[in-house]
Short mmCIF file of C-alpha atoms (C1' of nucleotides) in Angstrom, two decimals:
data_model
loop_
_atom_site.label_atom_id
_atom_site.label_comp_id
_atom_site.label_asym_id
_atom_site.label_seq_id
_atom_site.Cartn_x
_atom_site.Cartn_y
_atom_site.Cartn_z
CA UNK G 1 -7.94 71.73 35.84
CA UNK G 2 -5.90 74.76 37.16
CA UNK G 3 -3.52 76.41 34.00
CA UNK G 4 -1.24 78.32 34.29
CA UNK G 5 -0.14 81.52 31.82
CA UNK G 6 1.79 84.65 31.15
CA UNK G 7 0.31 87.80 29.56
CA UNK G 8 1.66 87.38 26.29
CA UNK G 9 0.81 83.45 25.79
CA UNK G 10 -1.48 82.54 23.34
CA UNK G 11 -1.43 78.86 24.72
CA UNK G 12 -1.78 76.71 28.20
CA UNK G 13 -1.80 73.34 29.64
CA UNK G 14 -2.86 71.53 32.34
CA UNK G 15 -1.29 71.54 34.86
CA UNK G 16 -1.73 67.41 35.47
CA UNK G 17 1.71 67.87 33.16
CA UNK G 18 3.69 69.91 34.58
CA UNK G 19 3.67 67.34 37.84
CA UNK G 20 4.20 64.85 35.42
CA UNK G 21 7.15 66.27 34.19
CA UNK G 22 8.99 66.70 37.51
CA UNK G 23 9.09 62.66 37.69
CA UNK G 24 11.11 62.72 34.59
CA UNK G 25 14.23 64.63 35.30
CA UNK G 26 16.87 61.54 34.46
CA UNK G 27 15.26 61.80 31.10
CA UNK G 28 15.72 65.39 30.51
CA UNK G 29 18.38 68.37 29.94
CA UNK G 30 17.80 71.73 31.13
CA UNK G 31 18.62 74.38 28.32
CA UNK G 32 18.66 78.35 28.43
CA UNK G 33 18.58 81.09 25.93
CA UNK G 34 18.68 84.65 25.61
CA UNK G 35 16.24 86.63 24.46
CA UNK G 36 16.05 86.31 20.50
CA UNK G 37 17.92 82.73 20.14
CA UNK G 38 16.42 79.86 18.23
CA UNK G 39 15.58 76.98 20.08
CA UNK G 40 14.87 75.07 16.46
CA UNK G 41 14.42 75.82 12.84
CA UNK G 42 12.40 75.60 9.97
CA UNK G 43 13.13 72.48 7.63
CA UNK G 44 15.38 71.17 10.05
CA UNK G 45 14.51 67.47 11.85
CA UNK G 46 15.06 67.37 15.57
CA UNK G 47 14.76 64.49 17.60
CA UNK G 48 14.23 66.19 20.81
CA UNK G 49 10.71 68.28 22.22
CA UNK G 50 10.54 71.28 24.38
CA UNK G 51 8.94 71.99 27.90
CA UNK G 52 8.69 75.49 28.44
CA UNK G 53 10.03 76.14 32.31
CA UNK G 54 10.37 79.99 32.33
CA UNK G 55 9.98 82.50 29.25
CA UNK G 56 7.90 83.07 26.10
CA UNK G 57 8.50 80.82 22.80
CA UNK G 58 7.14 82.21 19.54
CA UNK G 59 6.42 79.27 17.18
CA UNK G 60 6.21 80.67 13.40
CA UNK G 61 6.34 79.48 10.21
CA UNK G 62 8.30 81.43 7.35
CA UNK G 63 6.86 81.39 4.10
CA UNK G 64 8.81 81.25 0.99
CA UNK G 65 7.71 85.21 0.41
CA UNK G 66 9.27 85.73 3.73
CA UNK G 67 6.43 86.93 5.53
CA UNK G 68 6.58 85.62 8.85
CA UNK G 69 3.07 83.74 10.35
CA UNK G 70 3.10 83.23 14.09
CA UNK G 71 1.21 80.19 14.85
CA UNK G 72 1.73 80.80 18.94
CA UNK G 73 3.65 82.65 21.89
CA UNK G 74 4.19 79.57 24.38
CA UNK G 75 4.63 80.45 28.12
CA UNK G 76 5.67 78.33 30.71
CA UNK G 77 4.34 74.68 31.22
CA UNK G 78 3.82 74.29 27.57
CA UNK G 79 5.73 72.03 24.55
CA UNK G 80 6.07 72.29 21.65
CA UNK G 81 8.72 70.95 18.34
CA UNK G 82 6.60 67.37 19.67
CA UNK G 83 5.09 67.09 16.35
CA UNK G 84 8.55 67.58 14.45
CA UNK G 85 10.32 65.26 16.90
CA UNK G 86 7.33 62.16 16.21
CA UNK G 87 7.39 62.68 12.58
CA UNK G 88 10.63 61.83 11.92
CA UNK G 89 9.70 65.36 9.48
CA UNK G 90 12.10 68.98 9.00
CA UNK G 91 10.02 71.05 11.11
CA UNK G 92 7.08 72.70 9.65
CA UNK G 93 7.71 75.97 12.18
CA UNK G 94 10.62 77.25 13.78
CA UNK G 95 11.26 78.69 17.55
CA UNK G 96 12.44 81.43 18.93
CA UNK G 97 12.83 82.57 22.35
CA UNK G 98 11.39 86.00 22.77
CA UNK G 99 12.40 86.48 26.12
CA UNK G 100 15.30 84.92 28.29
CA UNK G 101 13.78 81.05 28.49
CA UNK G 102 14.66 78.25 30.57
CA UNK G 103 13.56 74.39 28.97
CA UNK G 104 13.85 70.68 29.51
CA UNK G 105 15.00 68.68 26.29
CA UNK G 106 13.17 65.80 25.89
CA UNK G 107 14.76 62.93 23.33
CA UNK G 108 11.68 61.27 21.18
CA UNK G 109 13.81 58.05 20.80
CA UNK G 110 13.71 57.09 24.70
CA UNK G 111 10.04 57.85 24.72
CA UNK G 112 9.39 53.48 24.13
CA UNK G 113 11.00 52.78 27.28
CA UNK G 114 8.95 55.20 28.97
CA UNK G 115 5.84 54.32 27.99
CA UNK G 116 6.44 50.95 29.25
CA UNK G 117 6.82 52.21 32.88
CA UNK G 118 4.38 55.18 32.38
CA UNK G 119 1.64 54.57 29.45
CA UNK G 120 -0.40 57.46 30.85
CA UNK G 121 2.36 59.64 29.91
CA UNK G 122 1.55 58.57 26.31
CA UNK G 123 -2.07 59.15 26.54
CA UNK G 124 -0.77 62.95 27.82
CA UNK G 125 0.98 63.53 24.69
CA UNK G 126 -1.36 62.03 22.46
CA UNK G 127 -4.20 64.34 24.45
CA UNK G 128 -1.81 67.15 23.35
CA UNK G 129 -1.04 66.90 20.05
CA UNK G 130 -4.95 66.01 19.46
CA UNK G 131 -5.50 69.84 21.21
CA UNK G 132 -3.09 70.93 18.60
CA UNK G 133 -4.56 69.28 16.08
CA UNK G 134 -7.87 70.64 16.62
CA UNK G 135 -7.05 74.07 17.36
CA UNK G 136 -4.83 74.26 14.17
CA UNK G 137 -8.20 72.65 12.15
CA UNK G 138 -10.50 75.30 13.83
CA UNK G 139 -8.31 78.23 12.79
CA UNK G 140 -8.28 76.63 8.96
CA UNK G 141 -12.29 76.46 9.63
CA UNK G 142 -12.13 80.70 9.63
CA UNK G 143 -9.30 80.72 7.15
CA UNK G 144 -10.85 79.73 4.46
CA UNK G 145 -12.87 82.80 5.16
CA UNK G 146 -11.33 85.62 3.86
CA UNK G 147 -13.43 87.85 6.21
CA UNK G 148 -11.36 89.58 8.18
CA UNK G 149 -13.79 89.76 10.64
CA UNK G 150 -14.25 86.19 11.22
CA UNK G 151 -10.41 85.15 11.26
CA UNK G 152 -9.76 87.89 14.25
CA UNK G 153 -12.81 86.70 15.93
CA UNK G 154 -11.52 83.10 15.91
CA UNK G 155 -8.40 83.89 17.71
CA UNK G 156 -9.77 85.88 19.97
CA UNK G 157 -12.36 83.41 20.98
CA UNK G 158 -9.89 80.99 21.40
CA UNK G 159 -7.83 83.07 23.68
CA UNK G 160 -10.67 84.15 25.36
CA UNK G 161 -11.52 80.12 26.10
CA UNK G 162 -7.70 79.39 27.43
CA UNK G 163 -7.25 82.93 29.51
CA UNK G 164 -10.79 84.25 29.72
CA UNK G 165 -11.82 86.02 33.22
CA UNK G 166 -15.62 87.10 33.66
CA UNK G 167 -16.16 90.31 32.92
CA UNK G 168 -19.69 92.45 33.16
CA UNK G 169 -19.64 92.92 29.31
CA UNK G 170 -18.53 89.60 28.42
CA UNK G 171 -15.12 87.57 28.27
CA UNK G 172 -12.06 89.56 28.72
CA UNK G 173 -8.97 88.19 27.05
CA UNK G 174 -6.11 88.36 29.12
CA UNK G 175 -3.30 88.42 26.65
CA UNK G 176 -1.75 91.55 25.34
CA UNK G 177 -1.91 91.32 21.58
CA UNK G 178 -0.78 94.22 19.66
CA UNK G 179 -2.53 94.77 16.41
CA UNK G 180 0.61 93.57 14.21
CA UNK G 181 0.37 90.63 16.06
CA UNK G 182 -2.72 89.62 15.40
CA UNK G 183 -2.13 90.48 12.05
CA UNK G 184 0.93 87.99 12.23
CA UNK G 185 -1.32 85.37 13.46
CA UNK G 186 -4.83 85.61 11.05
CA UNK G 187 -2.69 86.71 8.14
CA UNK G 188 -4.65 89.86 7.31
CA UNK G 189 -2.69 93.42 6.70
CA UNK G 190 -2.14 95.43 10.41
CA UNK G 191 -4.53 98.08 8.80
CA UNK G 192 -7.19 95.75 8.49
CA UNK G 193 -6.92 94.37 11.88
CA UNK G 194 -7.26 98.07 12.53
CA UNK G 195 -10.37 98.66 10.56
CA UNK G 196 -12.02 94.95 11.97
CA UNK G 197 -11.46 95.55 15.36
CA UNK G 198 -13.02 99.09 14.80
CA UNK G 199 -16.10 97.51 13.64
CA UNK G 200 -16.59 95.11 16.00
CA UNK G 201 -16.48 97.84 18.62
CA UNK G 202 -19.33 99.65 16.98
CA UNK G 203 -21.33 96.65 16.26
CA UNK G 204 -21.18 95.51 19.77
CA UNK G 205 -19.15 92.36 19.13
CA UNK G 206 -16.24 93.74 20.86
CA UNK G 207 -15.62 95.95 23.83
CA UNK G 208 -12.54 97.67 25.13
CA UNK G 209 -11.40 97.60 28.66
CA UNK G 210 -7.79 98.86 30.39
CA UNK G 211 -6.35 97.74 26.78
CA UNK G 212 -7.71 94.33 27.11
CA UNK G 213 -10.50 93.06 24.81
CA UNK G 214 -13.63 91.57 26.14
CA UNK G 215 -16.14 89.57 23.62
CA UNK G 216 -19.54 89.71 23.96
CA UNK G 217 -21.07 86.60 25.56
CA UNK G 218 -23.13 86.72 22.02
CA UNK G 219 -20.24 85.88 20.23
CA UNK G 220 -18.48 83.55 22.41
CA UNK G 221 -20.39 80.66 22.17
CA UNK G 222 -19.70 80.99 18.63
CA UNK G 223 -17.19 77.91 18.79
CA UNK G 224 -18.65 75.69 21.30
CA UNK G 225 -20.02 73.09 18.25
CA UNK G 226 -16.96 72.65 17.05
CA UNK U 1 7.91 52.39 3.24
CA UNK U 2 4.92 50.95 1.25
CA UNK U 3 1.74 52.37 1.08
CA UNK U 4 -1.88 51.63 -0.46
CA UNK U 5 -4.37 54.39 -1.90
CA UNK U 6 -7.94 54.80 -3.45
CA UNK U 7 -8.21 57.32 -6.58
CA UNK U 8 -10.44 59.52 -4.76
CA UNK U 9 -8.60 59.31 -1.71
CA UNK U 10 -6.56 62.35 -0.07
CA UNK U 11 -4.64 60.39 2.74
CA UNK U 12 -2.53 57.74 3.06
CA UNK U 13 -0.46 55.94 5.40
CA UNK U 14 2.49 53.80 6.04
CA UNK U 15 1.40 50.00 5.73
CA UNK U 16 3.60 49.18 8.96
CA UNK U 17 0.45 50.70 10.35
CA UNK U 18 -2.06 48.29 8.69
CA UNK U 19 0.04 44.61 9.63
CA UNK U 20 -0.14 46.15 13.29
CA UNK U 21 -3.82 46.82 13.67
CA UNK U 22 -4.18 43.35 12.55
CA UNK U 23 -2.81 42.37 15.76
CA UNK U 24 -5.14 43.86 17.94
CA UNK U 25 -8.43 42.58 16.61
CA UNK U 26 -9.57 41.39 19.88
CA UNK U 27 -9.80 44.89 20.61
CA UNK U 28 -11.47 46.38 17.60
CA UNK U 29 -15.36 45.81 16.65
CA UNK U 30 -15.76 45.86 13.28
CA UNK U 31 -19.30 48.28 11.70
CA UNK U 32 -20.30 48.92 8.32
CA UNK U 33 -21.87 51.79 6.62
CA UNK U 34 -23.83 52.30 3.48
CA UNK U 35 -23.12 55.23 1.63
CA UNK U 36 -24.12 58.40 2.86
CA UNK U 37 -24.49 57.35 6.56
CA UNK U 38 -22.37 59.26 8.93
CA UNK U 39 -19.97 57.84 11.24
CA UNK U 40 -19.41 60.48 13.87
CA UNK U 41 -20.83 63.50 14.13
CA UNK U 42 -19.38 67.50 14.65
CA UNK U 43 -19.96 68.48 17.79
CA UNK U 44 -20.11 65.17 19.76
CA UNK U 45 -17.59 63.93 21.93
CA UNK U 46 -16.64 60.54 20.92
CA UNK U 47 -14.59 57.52 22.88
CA UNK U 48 -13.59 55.99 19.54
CA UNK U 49 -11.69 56.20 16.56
CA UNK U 50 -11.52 54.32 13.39
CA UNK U 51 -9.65 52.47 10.88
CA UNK U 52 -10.92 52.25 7.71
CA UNK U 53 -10.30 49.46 5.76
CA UNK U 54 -12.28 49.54 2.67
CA UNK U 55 -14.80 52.46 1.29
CA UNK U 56 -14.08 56.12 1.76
CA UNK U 57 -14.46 58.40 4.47
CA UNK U 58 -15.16 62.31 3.38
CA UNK U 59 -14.02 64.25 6.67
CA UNK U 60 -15.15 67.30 6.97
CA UNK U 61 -15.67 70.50 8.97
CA UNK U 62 -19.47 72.49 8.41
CA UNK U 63 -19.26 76.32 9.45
CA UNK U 64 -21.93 78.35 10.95
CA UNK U 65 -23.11 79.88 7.82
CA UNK U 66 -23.06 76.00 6.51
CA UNK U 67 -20.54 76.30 4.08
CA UNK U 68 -18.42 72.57 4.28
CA UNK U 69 -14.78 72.57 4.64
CA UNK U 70 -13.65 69.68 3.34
CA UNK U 71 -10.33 68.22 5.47
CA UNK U 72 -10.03 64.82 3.68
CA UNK U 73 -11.09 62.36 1.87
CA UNK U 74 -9.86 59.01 3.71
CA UNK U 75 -9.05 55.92 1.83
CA UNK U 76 -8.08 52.19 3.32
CA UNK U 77 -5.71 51.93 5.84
CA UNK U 78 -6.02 55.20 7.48
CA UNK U 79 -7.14 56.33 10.54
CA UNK U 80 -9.68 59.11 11.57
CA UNK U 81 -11.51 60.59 14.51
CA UNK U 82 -8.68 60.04 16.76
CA UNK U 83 -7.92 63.34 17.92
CA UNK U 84 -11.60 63.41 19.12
CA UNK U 85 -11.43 60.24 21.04
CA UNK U 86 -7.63 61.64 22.04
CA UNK U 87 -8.77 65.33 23.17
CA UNK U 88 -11.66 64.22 24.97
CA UNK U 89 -14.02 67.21 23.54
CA UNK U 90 -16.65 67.84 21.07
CA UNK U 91 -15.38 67.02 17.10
CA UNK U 92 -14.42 69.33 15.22
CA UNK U 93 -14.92 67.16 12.17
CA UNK U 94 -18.27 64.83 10.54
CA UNK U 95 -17.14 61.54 9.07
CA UNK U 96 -19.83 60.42 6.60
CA UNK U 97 -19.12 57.34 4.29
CA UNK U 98 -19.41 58.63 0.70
CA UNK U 99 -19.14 55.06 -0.56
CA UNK U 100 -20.01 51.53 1.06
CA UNK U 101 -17.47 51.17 4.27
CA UNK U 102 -16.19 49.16 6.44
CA UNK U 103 -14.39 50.36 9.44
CA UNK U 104 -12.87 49.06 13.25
CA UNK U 105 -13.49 51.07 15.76
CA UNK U 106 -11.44 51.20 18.56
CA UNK U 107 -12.04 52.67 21.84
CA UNK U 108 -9.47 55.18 23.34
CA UNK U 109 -10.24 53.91 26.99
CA UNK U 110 -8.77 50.72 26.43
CA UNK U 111 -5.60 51.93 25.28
CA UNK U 112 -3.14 52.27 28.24
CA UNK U 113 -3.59 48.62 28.88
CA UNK U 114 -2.36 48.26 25.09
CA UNK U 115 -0.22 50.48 26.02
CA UNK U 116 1.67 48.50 28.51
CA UNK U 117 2.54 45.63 26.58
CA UNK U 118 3.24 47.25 23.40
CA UNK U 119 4.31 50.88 23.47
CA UNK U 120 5.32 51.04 20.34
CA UNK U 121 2.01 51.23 19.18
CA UNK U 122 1.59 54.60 21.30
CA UNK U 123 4.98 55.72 19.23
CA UNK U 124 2.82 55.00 15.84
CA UNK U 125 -0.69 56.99 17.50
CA UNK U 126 1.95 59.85 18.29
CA UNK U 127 3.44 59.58 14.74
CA UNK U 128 0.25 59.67 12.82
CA UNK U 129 -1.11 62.81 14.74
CA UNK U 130 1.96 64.84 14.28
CA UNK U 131 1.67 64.21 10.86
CA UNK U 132 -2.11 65.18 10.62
CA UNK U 133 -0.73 68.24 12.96
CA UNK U 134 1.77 69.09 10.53
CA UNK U 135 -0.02 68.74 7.26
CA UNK U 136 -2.52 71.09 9.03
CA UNK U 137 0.24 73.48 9.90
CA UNK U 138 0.85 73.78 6.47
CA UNK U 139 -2.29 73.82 4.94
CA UNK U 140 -2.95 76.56 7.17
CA UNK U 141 0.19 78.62 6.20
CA UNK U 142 -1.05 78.84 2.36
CA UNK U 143 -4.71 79.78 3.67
CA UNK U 144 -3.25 83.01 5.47
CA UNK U 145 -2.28 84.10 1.94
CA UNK U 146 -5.49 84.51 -0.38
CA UNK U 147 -4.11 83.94 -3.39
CA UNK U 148 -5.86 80.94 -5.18
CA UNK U 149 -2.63 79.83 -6.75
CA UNK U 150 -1.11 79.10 -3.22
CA UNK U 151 -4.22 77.44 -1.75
CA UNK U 152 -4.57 75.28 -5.31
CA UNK U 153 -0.92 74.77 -5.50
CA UNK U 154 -0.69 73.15 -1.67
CA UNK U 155 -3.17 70.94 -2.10
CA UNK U 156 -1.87 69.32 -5.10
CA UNK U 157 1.40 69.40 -4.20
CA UNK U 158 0.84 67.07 -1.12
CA UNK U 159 -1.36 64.62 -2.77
CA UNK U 160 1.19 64.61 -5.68
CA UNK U 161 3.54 63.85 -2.47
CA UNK U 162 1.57 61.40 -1.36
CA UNK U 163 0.16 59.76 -4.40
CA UNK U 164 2.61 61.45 -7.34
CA UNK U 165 3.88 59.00 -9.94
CA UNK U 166 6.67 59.71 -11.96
CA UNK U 167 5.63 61.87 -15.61
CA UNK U 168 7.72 63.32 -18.77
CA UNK U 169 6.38 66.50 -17.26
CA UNK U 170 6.79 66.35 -13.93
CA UNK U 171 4.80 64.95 -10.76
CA UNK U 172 1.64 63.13 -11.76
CA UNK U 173 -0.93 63.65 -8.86
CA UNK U 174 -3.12 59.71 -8.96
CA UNK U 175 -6.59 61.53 -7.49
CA UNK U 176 -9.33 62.22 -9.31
CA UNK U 177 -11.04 65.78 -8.07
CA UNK U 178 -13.40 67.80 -9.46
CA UNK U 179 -13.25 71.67 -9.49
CA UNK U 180 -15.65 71.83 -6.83
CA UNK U 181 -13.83 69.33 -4.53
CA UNK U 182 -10.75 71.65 -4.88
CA UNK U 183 -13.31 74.38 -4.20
CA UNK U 184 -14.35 73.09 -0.94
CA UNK U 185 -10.98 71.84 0.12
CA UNK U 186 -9.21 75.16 -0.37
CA UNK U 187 -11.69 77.58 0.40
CA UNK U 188 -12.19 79.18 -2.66
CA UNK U 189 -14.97 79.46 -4.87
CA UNK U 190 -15.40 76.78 -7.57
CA UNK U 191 -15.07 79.20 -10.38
CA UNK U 192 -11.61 80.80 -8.88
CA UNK U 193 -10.22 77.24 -9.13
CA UNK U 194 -11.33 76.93 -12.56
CA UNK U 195 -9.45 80.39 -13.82
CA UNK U 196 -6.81 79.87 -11.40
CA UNK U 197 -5.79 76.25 -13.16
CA UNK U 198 -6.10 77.72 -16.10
CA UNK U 199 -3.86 80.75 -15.25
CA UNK U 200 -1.36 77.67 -14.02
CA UNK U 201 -1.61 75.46 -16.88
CA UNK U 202 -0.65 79.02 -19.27
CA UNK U 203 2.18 79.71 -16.70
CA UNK U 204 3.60 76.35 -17.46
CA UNK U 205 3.12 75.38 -13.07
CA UNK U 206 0.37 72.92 -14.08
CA UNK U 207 0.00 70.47 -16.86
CA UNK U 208 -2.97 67.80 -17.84
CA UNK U 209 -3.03 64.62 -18.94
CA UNK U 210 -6.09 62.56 -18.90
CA UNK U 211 -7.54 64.04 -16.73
CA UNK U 212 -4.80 64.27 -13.89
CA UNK U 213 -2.98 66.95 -13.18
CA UNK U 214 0.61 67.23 -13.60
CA UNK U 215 3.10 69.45 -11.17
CA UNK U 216 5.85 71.16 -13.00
CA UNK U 217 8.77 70.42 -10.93
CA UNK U 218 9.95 74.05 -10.39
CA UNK U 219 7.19 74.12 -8.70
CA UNK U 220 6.93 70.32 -7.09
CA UNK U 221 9.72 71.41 -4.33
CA UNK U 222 7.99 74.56 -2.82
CA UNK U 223 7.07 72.81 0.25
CA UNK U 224 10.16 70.84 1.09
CA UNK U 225 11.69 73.56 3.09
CA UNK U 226 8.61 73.11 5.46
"C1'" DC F 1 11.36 118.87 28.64
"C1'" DG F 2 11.68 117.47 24.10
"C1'" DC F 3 13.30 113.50 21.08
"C1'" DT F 4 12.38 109.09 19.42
"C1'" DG F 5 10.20 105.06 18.26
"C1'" DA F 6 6.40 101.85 18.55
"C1'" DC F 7 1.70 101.48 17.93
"C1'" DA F 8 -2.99 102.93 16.43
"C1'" DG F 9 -6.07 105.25 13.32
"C1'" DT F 10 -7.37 106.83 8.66
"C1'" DA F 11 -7.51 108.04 3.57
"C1'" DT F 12 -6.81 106.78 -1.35
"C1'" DC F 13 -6.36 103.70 -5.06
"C1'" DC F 14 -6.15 99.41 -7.40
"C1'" DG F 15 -6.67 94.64 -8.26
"C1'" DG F 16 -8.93 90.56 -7.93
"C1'" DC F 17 -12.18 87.37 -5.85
"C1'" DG F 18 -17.14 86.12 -4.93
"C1'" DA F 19 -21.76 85.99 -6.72
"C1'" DT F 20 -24.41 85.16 -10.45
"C1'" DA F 21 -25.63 83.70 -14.82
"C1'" DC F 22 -25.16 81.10 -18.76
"C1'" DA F 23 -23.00 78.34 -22.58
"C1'" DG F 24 -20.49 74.13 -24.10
"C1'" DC F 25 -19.50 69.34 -23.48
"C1'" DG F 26 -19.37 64.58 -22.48
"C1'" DC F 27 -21.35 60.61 -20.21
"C1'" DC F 28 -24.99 57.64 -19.21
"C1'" DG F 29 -29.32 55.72 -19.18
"C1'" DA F 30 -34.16 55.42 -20.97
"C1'" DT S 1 -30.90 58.41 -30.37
"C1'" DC S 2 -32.11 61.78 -27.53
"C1'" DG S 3 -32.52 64.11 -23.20
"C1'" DG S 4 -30.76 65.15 -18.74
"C1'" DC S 5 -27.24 66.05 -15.62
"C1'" DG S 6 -22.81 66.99 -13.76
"C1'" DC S 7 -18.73 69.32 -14.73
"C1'" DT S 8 -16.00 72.95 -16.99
"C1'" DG S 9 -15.30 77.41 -19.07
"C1'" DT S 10 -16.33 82.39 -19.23
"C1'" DA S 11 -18.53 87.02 -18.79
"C1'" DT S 12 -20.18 90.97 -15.87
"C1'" DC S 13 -20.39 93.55 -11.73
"C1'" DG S 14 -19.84 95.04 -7.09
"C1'" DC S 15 -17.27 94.94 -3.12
"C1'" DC S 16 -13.56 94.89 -0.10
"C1'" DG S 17 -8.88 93.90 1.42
"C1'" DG S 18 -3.82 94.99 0.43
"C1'" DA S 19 -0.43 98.48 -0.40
"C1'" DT S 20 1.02 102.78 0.67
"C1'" DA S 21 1.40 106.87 3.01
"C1'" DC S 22 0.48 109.92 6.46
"C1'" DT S 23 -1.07 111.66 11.11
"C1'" DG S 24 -1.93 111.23 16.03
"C1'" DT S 25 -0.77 109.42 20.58
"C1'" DC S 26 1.69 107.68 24.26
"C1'" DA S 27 5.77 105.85 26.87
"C1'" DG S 28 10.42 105.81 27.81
"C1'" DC S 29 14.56 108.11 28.25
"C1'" DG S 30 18.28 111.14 27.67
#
DNA sequence: CGCTGACAGTATCCGGCGATACAGCGCCGA
DNA sequence: TCGGCGCTGTATCGCCGGATACTGTCAGCG
């Protein structure tokens, strides 16, 4: 099951799709846009999901306060706006291109004829929004936590599962995360990212290396029941 | 867009759903359970996933330190365990009867063939985990914030989506729950719901009446925007 | 070479939630 | 009728995360 990624990415797929995708191209319309554009918005229905070609999507959902939760930074050979376009729902998140971005438009209403020619292409999307599905209901497993501790670890285990490379003092994640972005995605203040990460360096849990983080192997298996 | 519910129930779905499963019996064994016995198990892979049509299903998540999550209490005529049979890894989720239940189970494997002759049904699996995905999404949005209000507020606003009947007072949510239930749905501790309801019901957000609550509708429309 | 801005680290203070303990209350069954 | 139990309401206390503000560091760039 090669993946492929980009630094930033919090989130891959298999690559089984991406081939998959190339046989649909008469279904499909190629879309750019610059750094900073909105591919859709918040509370706004769409019809149409997203493959990521080339670029970096951040997914994020506004709250009413205005603070700004970033549920993931798709790279290439992802989608996402799927589980707007099936609900018939105004999208729970909105999209925006943080780089320049290249995408193929897929229209949810043609998907019936397709499935009749290609019902493995069904199972594929069903796989995928189940992986969404379950990532999004292991991150509200640590958010009910309000240990800081415990919501950072979660993402970075996760990340560490989808990039991971062996490293001698554990996992290293290979995404650059800043710590206001983390913040942005467990929903605790930057300064306590700060003060957790700080903490898991001196109890061992976490190790620094070149910038990257590595977790130790202790901790990893941490969310292999679930 | 009719739809059937049980009093203690936190889910519901579109009937289309249940005249369609009735269709596919020859590819459904039907199993009972007694209350109390579990039906699958976090942190087993599972080929199957279930339709529930009478009894109640209490889904939910048990964390390390053994605190349980609970996702969902599901009624008749809803689905669960799919995006275990779906993702094709461990569950992230226990099913366990809480009353006497009868189920089908179908098995994922079989589906492409169903596929095949009637993809709509693939268009209904699709539907039904993007809106698990997105209730999720948003479930998870009020957990970043840890104010009780929010968390308490969420939940009762969807089931008073879901199961709300009209009131002089506003939105009427038709499930019974207990303080602790609320407790163990949202995360906080059963005594934070009990001050934080009553902080609501001085504020005017929350009213009761018989035991159900009530949603002011000021407050009713917070999560249409999402 | 120094300016600037983004990011990381740290201190102080306050508010509020969790833990714990216990009292009131209503329902149900012996 | 009484006792037990499950649920709700409330008090006390300790802890810790958010807000705020400030400093330090490094990279990029004129």
């Amino acid at each position: 099951m090669k993946m492929t990624g980009k630094p930033e990415a919090t989130w891959r797929m298999p690559n089984q799709l991406a081939s998959m995708i190339s046989e649909l191209r008469h279904l499909v319309r190629e879309k750019t846009f610059r750094a900073g554009e909105q591919i859709y918005a918040q509370g706004e229905p769409s019809n149409s999901f997203y493959f990521v070609v080339s670029g970096l999507v951040q997914i994020s959902i506004f709250r009413i306060d205005g603070v700004e939760i970033v549920l993931e930074k798709m790279g290439p050979d992802t989608i996402c706006g799927e589980a707007t376009a099936f609900a018939g729902l105004p999208s729970f998140s909105s999209a925006v291109a943080t780089e320049p971005t290249t995408v193929l438009e897929f229209e949810a209403r043609r998907l019936p004829d397709l499935f009749r020619e290609h019902p493995e292409f069904a199972l594929i999307l069903l796989r995928l929004t189940s992986l969404k599905q379950r990532v999004l209901a292991l991150r509200l497993e640590q958010m009910v936590s309000n240990k800081p501790e415990e919501r950072v670890l979660e993402l970075l285990t996760r990340l560490g599962e989808m990039f991971g490379t062996r490293h001698a003092k554990g996992n290293m994640v290979r995404t650059r995360l800043t710590h206001e972005m983390i913040a942005a995605m467990t929903g605790v203040s930057r300064v306590t990212v700060t003060r957790t990460l700080k903490r898991m360096r001196e109890s061992g849990t976490l190790y620094l290396d070149d910038g990257y983080f590595v977790i130790s192997p202790a901790h990893a298996e941490r969310l292999d029941v679930g």
